[in-house]
Amino acid sequence: MTAEIETHLFETTKRVLEGDLAKHQQISCKAIKPTDQQRLANTATPISYDLSLKINLPGYGVDFAEEEALKTSGCVEIKIYVPNATNYLELHAKNLDLKRIALRNETIERFLHAEFNTEGKVALGDGEIIENGHYSLLIDFTGCVSNGLGGLYQAHFKGKNGEDRILATTQMCPMDCRTMVPSFDEPAYKATWKLSILHPNQSRSISNGAEEKIIDVPGLSNWKLTIFTETPKMSSYLLALVICDFHSIEARTQRGTLFRVFSQEGTSKQAEYALHAGIKSLECYEKLFGIPFPLGKQDMIAIPDFSFGAMENWGLVTYRETALLLDPEIGTSLEKTRVAGIIAHELAHQWFGNLVTMEFWDDVWLNEGFATFITYFGKEAIDPNFRIWEHFLDFVQSIAFNVDSLASAHPLSFKADSLQKIEESFDILTYRKGASVINMIMNTISKENFFKGLQNYLKKYAYSNAVSNDLWTEFGRYSEIDFGEISFEDFARQWTSQIGFPLLTVEKQSPGKFSISQRRFYLSKTLNPKYPEDSFDTKWHIPVFYKNGNEEKLEILAPNDTLNVETNDGQFPIVNFGAKSFIRVSYGDDGWEEILKRIKNDEFDVITRAKMINDLFACAREGAIKYKTALRFDELISIETEVLPFTQLINGLLDVHKRFTNEPAQALIKKALKHLLNPLLDGISFDEIIRLDRETITSFKAHYFLQLIEAECQVDREGNAGRYLNEFRKNVLQPTESGAMASEGSRVGPLLRQLIYTTAIFVGNDEDFDKTWALYLKETNQAERNKLLSAVCSSKNLEKIRWILRKSVDIQNREIRQQDIKIVFAAFNQNSVTNGKLLELFFEEFDFIYKNLSTSPRELNDVVIGCLDTLTIQQVQMVQKFLEQHPEVKEIGAFEKQLVSAEAELDWKRRFAGEITEFYEKRTTE
């Protein structure tokens, strides 16, 4: 750093510290105002940001007056290019007070006036024309560290002595950079960022770039100035900053990249697995993408309050604590898999999303779907025993099918022309269907050609932006598949622009001869009115992978064609073996009978038979086959010991059981399922489950046993009450009576804790509840804390449920973190006693809920989804009336999605209840 630059920096620092942000003379510019459209008017392009920011963060060696605590003051110099003469500049600033705005170049200095709109856009001008050319835009501003979960915000945690503490952190995605610093806050406006952060001297500052210099500011012994290296060109939503005093562990990758993991004091041991997983992922992606990681360091940090699961900020990835930290003593294999997956996902973004970024939020799927898919290669690098593609079917494909078959579904790529649509684009469908379509494309053009195209794409658009078709063009260069009259790009575009997916029906025409045809698979009776182009008649060009005996084939099925197959052995061809395409397959009632026999003969691999069973129950639910055809597959329960197909089977049967809650038919289903499960439960040892779960390679057997026990509890929770309640009181409550936390004192095996805790509180008394709540408040291990929170949400006492609901949505109450609202309502939904009463609670507590969460759309959506999970006809009508009376909430997307889901559920019961009841009446008398 030269003496001249250092002197300038100290002058800027002093000015910011002393609050010398004198407001310039206001200029009247009535003609200047922001445009009405969603996106910025292209009046200027940012080239670089030079940001100096002072953050008044209490608790780190500086005392602040109440009115000054958690305030920020700063100045930013944005170097811009103005492409065409204009009378104003348009950018973003929200919840900021702009003090001085100057526009400079070599010949002029002008002071500009600001006009804001409610969306965070601001127009800057002085009534005169700004000619095209390069300028420096200098803005002095003040703001605050917010109490929400976006922009620059406060995260609360307990210190080592139990005291309340605060750190400052950021979550800029999708549109909150504008709340910390004036900026061109859209993905296409990439620029470099240079940060100089003034913070109390007992804290440290972490950002995207490495710490270039940490300076004790002359005359200000209680402050530090941390100067960071300049970032590469990147979008504003990737900017990250944390002020804290967390500890870190570190290592280096094979190429020498510094890798650090930050977490609260005393949790370094829990960060070790993340460090291992992060390095393995980064090294894997460097080889996979053919591009070295472009920054000198990669940091990851566990944030106590965090809305998303994690955020891929370039060089500084932020995580929820449970998404990054893993206690080596009590962490389960499932938690290990989850941590590995989230880390692999975020680090995949360092290339796919950060190096190359979607042009606008219309193509969020291009970031998130691709990262979700590539995650599985990263996970395999972390631990080859994960059996990653089994996880892919269970946690990606099957979930995508469920959401994409309803009228609330949307295309992967759609016009995000409102804040609501941008928020909604970060949904399950975007991540899961996006990954599933990418997986299908890789299988179609081959893994080798796929990664050739991907490497070309990343190199061509590095440090720039792209749209879906840019990726398709690169894949198309390497595709050797004949798509008939359409190009590869047209083929791929069908899957991102059209809603839904196909059902392939395999029909026997004559001995050994079969036809394969397509139609849309659909669970709803209506279409999504937001997308008028949507149609029940939608069709696709489909890659059809099938087996004729042992011979594997791939053919493209055009929209209006039928594929004819003649098999060598006369049996049905096995379509979509290995779950390679994003399709469902039905063999008709007679064909499924043959498939059942062949599964019993162990003809199919784990993934293929799991996908078959998943398709089977979906086809029954849609009406493509008779329900009794699917229910007869319960014969496999006694012979299927692989956890993936067993999970699909038991979930299909339990789904039917759940739909008859509190109805006479449920007793018949319960009797039949207990008859099937009881012989398998004999001799299962809790100790054996815990032993198997210690190693990844044996954990799948542990998961199979856990599935059996959980199924038993779902079918007959009360019947198992005594065992689990005694286990809980003896091995959790008693060992913690002397003051130990549950994570320290619980003698219940880690993999069984959630099941035992939840069941115990469901059948326990108020004393059990109160003791568990006290353990929750005391607990510092966030994973264990989540288990305890889910447990107390299982109480049958409706007033206890109301009490927890109010605590969870009260932003002034920090006993339940705002980030954990989703955990609360997911647990409420599993509570068979209170589930049906949640809507009534929602109506009664709505004013309180909305008052607290109206500015937190993500959390408000979680509450709506939770309270409207299972609705009767009368309740659907109540919700519709509620929406008429409360127009302010009609824009909350969760209402529409839940009503669509409820309509599908009610239609299901009208169509299938009689057939299912008849089946189980016969089954229970056999």
CSV table of C-alpha atoms in Angstrom, one decimal, residues 128-304:
chain,number,residue,atom,x,y,z
A,128,GLU,CA,-28.8,18.4,-16.4
A,129,ILE,CA,-27.8,15.9,-19.0
A,130,ILE,CA,-25.1,13.3,-18.0
A,131,GLU,CA,-23.1,12.6,-21.1
A,132,ASN,CA,-21.9,9.1,-22.0
A,133,GLY,CA,-18.5,8.1,-20.6
A,134,HIS,CA,-16.7,6.9,-17.4
A,135,TYR,CA,-17.5,8.5,-14.0
A,136,SER,CA,-17.0,8.1,-10.3
A,137,LEU,CA,-20.2,8.1,-8.3
A,138,LEU,CA,-19.5,8.9,-4.6
A,139,ILE,CA,-22.2,8.5,-2.1
A,140,ASP,CA,-22.1,9.1,1.7
A,141,PHE,CA,-24.8,7.3,3.6
A,142,THR,CA,-26.0,6.0,6.9
A,143,GLY,CA,-28.0,2.9,7.8
A,144,CYS,CA,-28.4,0.3,10.5
A,145,VAL,CA,-27.8,-3.3,11.4
A,146,SER,CA,-31.3,-4.7,11.0
A,147,ASN,CA,-33.2,-7.0,13.3
A,148,GLY,CA,-34.5,-9.1,10.4
A,149,LEU,CA,-32.6,-11.8,8.6
A,150,GLY,CA,-31.7,-9.9,5.4
A,151,GLY,CA,-29.1,-7.4,4.3
A,152,LEU,CA,-26.7,-6.5,7.1
A,153,TYR,CA,-28.4,-7.9,10.2
A,154,GLN,CA,-28.0,-8.9,13.9
A,155,ALA,CA,-27.5,-12.6,14.8
A,156,HIS,CA,-28.0,-13.3,18.5
A,157,PHE,CA,-26.2,-16.0,20.5
A,158,LYS,CA,-25.1,-16.9,24.0
A,159,GLY,CA,-21.6,-16.2,25.1
A,160,LYS,CA,-19.5,-18.8,27.0
A,161,ASN,CA,-20.9,-17.5,30.3
A,162,GLY,CA,-24.5,-17.5,29.1
A,163,GLU,CA,-24.7,-13.8,28.3
A,164,ASP,CA,-26.6,-12.5,25.3
A,165,ARG,CA,-24.3,-11.5,22.5
A,166,ILE,CA,-24.7,-10.1,18.9
A,167,LEU,CA,-22.7,-10.5,15.7
A,168,ALA,CA,-23.3,-8.6,12.5
A,169,THR,CA,-23.7,-10.7,9.3
A,170,THR,CA,-25.2,-10.4,5.8
A,171,GLN,CA,-27.7,-12.2,3.6
A,172,MET,CA,-27.8,-10.2,0.3
A,173,CYS,CA,-29.6,-12.8,-1.8
A,174,PRO,CA,-31.8,-12.1,-3.6
A,175,MET,CA,-32.2,-8.3,-3.3
A,176,ASP,CA,-30.8,-7.0,0.0
A,177,CYS,CA,-27.4,-5.6,-0.9
A,178,ARG,CA,-29.2,-2.3,-1.5
A,179,THR,CA,-30.1,-2.2,2.3
A,180,MET,CA,-26.4,-2.1,3.3
A,181,VAL,CA,-24.9,0.0,0.5
A,182,PRO,CA,-26.2,1.9,-2.6
A,183,SER,CA,-25.6,-0.5,-5.5
A,184,PHE,CA,-26.7,-1.8,-8.8
A,185,ASP,CA,-28.5,-4.7,-7.1
A,186,GLU,CA,-29.2,-7.1,-10.0
A,187,PRO,CA,-27.3,-10.2,-11.0
A,188,ALA,CA,-26.3,-8.8,-14.5
A,189,TYR,CA,-24.4,-5.8,-13.0
A,190,LYS,CA,-21.2,-7.5,-12.1
A,191,ALA,CA,-18.3,-5.5,-10.7
A,192,THR,CA,-15.3,-5.8,-8.4
A,193,TRP,CA,-15.7,-4.9,-4.7
A,194,LYS,CA,-13.0,-3.4,-2.4
A,195,LEU,CA,-14.0,-3.2,1.3
A,196,SER,CA,-12.5,-1.3,4.2
A,197,ILE,CA,-14.4,-2.0,7.3
A,198,LEU,CA,-14.2,-0.1,10.6
A,199,HIS,CA,-15.2,-2.3,13.5
A,200,PRO,CA,-14.6,-2.5,17.3
A,201,ASN,CA,-11.1,-3.7,18.2
A,202,GLN,CA,-12.3,-6.8,20.1
A,203,SER,CA,-14.0,-8.1,16.9
A,204,ARG,CA,-12.7,-9.4,13.6
A,205,SER,CA,-14.0,-8.7,10.2
A,206,ILE,CA,-14.4,-11.4,7.5
A,207,SER,CA,-15.5,-10.8,3.9
A,208,ASN,CA,-15.3,-12.2,0.4
A,209,GLY,CA,-11.7,-11.2,-0.1
A,210,ALA,CA,-8.7,-12.1,2.1
A,211,GLU,CA,-7.7,-9.7,4.9
A,212,GLU,CA,-5.1,-7.6,3.1
A,213,LYS,CA,-4.2,-5.4,6.1
A,214,ILE,CA,-5.6,-4.8,9.6
A,215,ILE,CA,-4.8,-1.3,10.9
A,216,ASP,CA,-5.0,0.2,14.3
A,217,VAL,CA,-6.4,3.6,13.4
A,218,PRO,CA,-4.2,6.4,14.9
A,219,GLY,CA,-5.9,8.2,17.7
A,220,LEU,CA,-8.7,5.6,17.8
A,221,SER,CA,-7.4,2.7,19.9
A,222,ASN,CA,-10.8,1.1,20.3
A,223,TRP,CA,-11.3,0.6,16.6
A,224,LYS,CA,-9.7,-1.5,13.9
A,225,LEU,CA,-9.7,-1.0,10.1
A,226,THR,CA,-9.7,-4.2,8.1
A,227,ILE,CA,-8.9,-3.8,4.4
A,228,PHE,CA,-9.8,-6.7,2.1
A,229,THR,CA,-8.3,-7.7,-1.2
A,230,GLU,CA,-10.4,-6.8,-4.2
A,231,THR,CA,-12.9,-9.4,-5.3
A,232,PRO,CA,-13.3,-10.7,-8.9
A,233,LYS,CA,-16.2,-9.3,-10.9
A,234,MET,CA,-19.3,-10.6,-9.2
A,235,SER,CA,-23.0,-9.9,-8.6
A,236,SER,CA,-24.0,-7.8,-5.7
A,237,TYR,CA,-26.1,-10.6,-4.1
A,238,LEU,CA,-22.8,-12.4,-3.4
A,239,LEU,CA,-21.3,-9.7,-1.2
A,240,ALA,CA,-20.7,-10.9,2.3
A,241,LEU,CA,-19.5,-9.4,5.5
A,242,VAL,CA,-19.3,-10.7,9.1
A,243,ILE,CA,-18.2,-8.9,12.3
A,244,CYS,CA,-17.7,-11.3,15.2
A,245,ASP,CA,-15.0,-12.9,17.4
A,246,PHE,CA,-15.4,-16.4,16.3
A,247,HIS,CA,-12.6,-18.9,16.3
A,248,SER,CA,-11.4,-20.7,13.2
A,249,ILE,CA,-9.6,-23.8,12.1
A,250,GLU,CA,-7.8,-24.0,8.8
A,251,ALA,CA,-5.9,-26.1,6.3
A,252,ARG,CA,-4.9,-25.9,2.6
A,253,THR,CA,-6.1,-27.6,-0.5
A,254,GLN,CA,-3.6,-29.5,-2.7
A,255,ARG,CA,-3.2,-26.4,-4.9
A,256,GLY,CA,-2.5,-24.3,-1.8
A,257,THR,CA,-5.8,-22.5,-1.3
A,258,LEU,CA,-6.3,-21.4,2.3
A,259,PHE,CA,-9.5,-23.0,3.7
A,260,ARG,CA,-11.0,-21.7,7.0
A,261,VAL,CA,-14.0,-22.7,9.0
A,262,PHE,CA,-15.3,-20.2,11.6
A,263,SER,CA,-17.6,-21.0,14.5
A,264,GLN,CA,-18.3,-20.0,18.1
A,265,GLU,CA,-15.7,-20.5,20.8
A,266,GLY,CA,-15.7,-24.0,22.0
A,267,THR,CA,-17.1,-25.6,18.8
A,268,SER,CA,-13.9,-26.1,16.8
A,269,LYS,CA,-14.2,-29.9,17.2
A,270,GLN,CA,-17.6,-29.7,15.6
A,271,ALA,CA,-16.1,-27.8,12.6
A,272,GLU,CA,-13.5,-30.4,11.7
A,273,TYR,CA,-15.8,-32.5,9.5
A,274,ALA,CA,-16.8,-29.3,7.6
A,275,LEU,CA,-13.1,-28.5,6.9
A,276,HIS,CA,-12.5,-32.0,5.6
A,277,ALA,CA,-15.7,-31.9,3.5
A,278,GLY,CA,-15.0,-28.5,2.1
A,279,ILE,CA,-11.5,-29.2,1.0
A,280,LYS,CA,-12.6,-32.5,-0.7
A,281,SER,CA,-15.4,-30.7,-2.5
A,282,LEU,CA,-13.3,-27.8,-3.7
A,283,GLU,CA,-10.6,-30.2,-5.0
A,284,CYS,CA,-13.2,-32.3,-6.7
A,285,TYR,CA,-14.8,-29.3,-8.5
A,286,GLU,CA,-11.4,-28.0,-9.7
A,287,LYS,CA,-10.9,-31.3,-11.6
A,288,LEU,CA,-14.5,-31.6,-12.7
A,289,PHE,CA,-14.8,-28.1,-14.1
A,290,GLY,CA,-11.2,-27.8,-15.4
A,291,ILE,CA,-10.9,-24.4,-13.8
A,292,PRO,CA,-8.9,-23.6,-10.6
A,293,PHE,CA,-10.7,-22.0,-7.7
A,294,PRO,CA,-10.2,-18.3,-8.6
A,295,LEU,CA,-9.8,-16.8,-5.1
A,296,GLY,CA,-6.9,-17.1,-2.7
A,297,LYS,CA,-9.0,-18.3,0.2
A,298,GLN,CA,-12.3,-20.0,1.0
A,299,ASP,CA,-14.0,-19.3,4.2
A,300,MET,CA,-17.1,-21.0,5.7
A,301,ILE,CA,-18.9,-19.7,8.9
A,302,ALA,CA,-21.7,-21.0,11.1
A,303,ILE,CA,-24.2,-18.2,11.8
A,304,PRO,CA,-26.6,-18.5,14.8
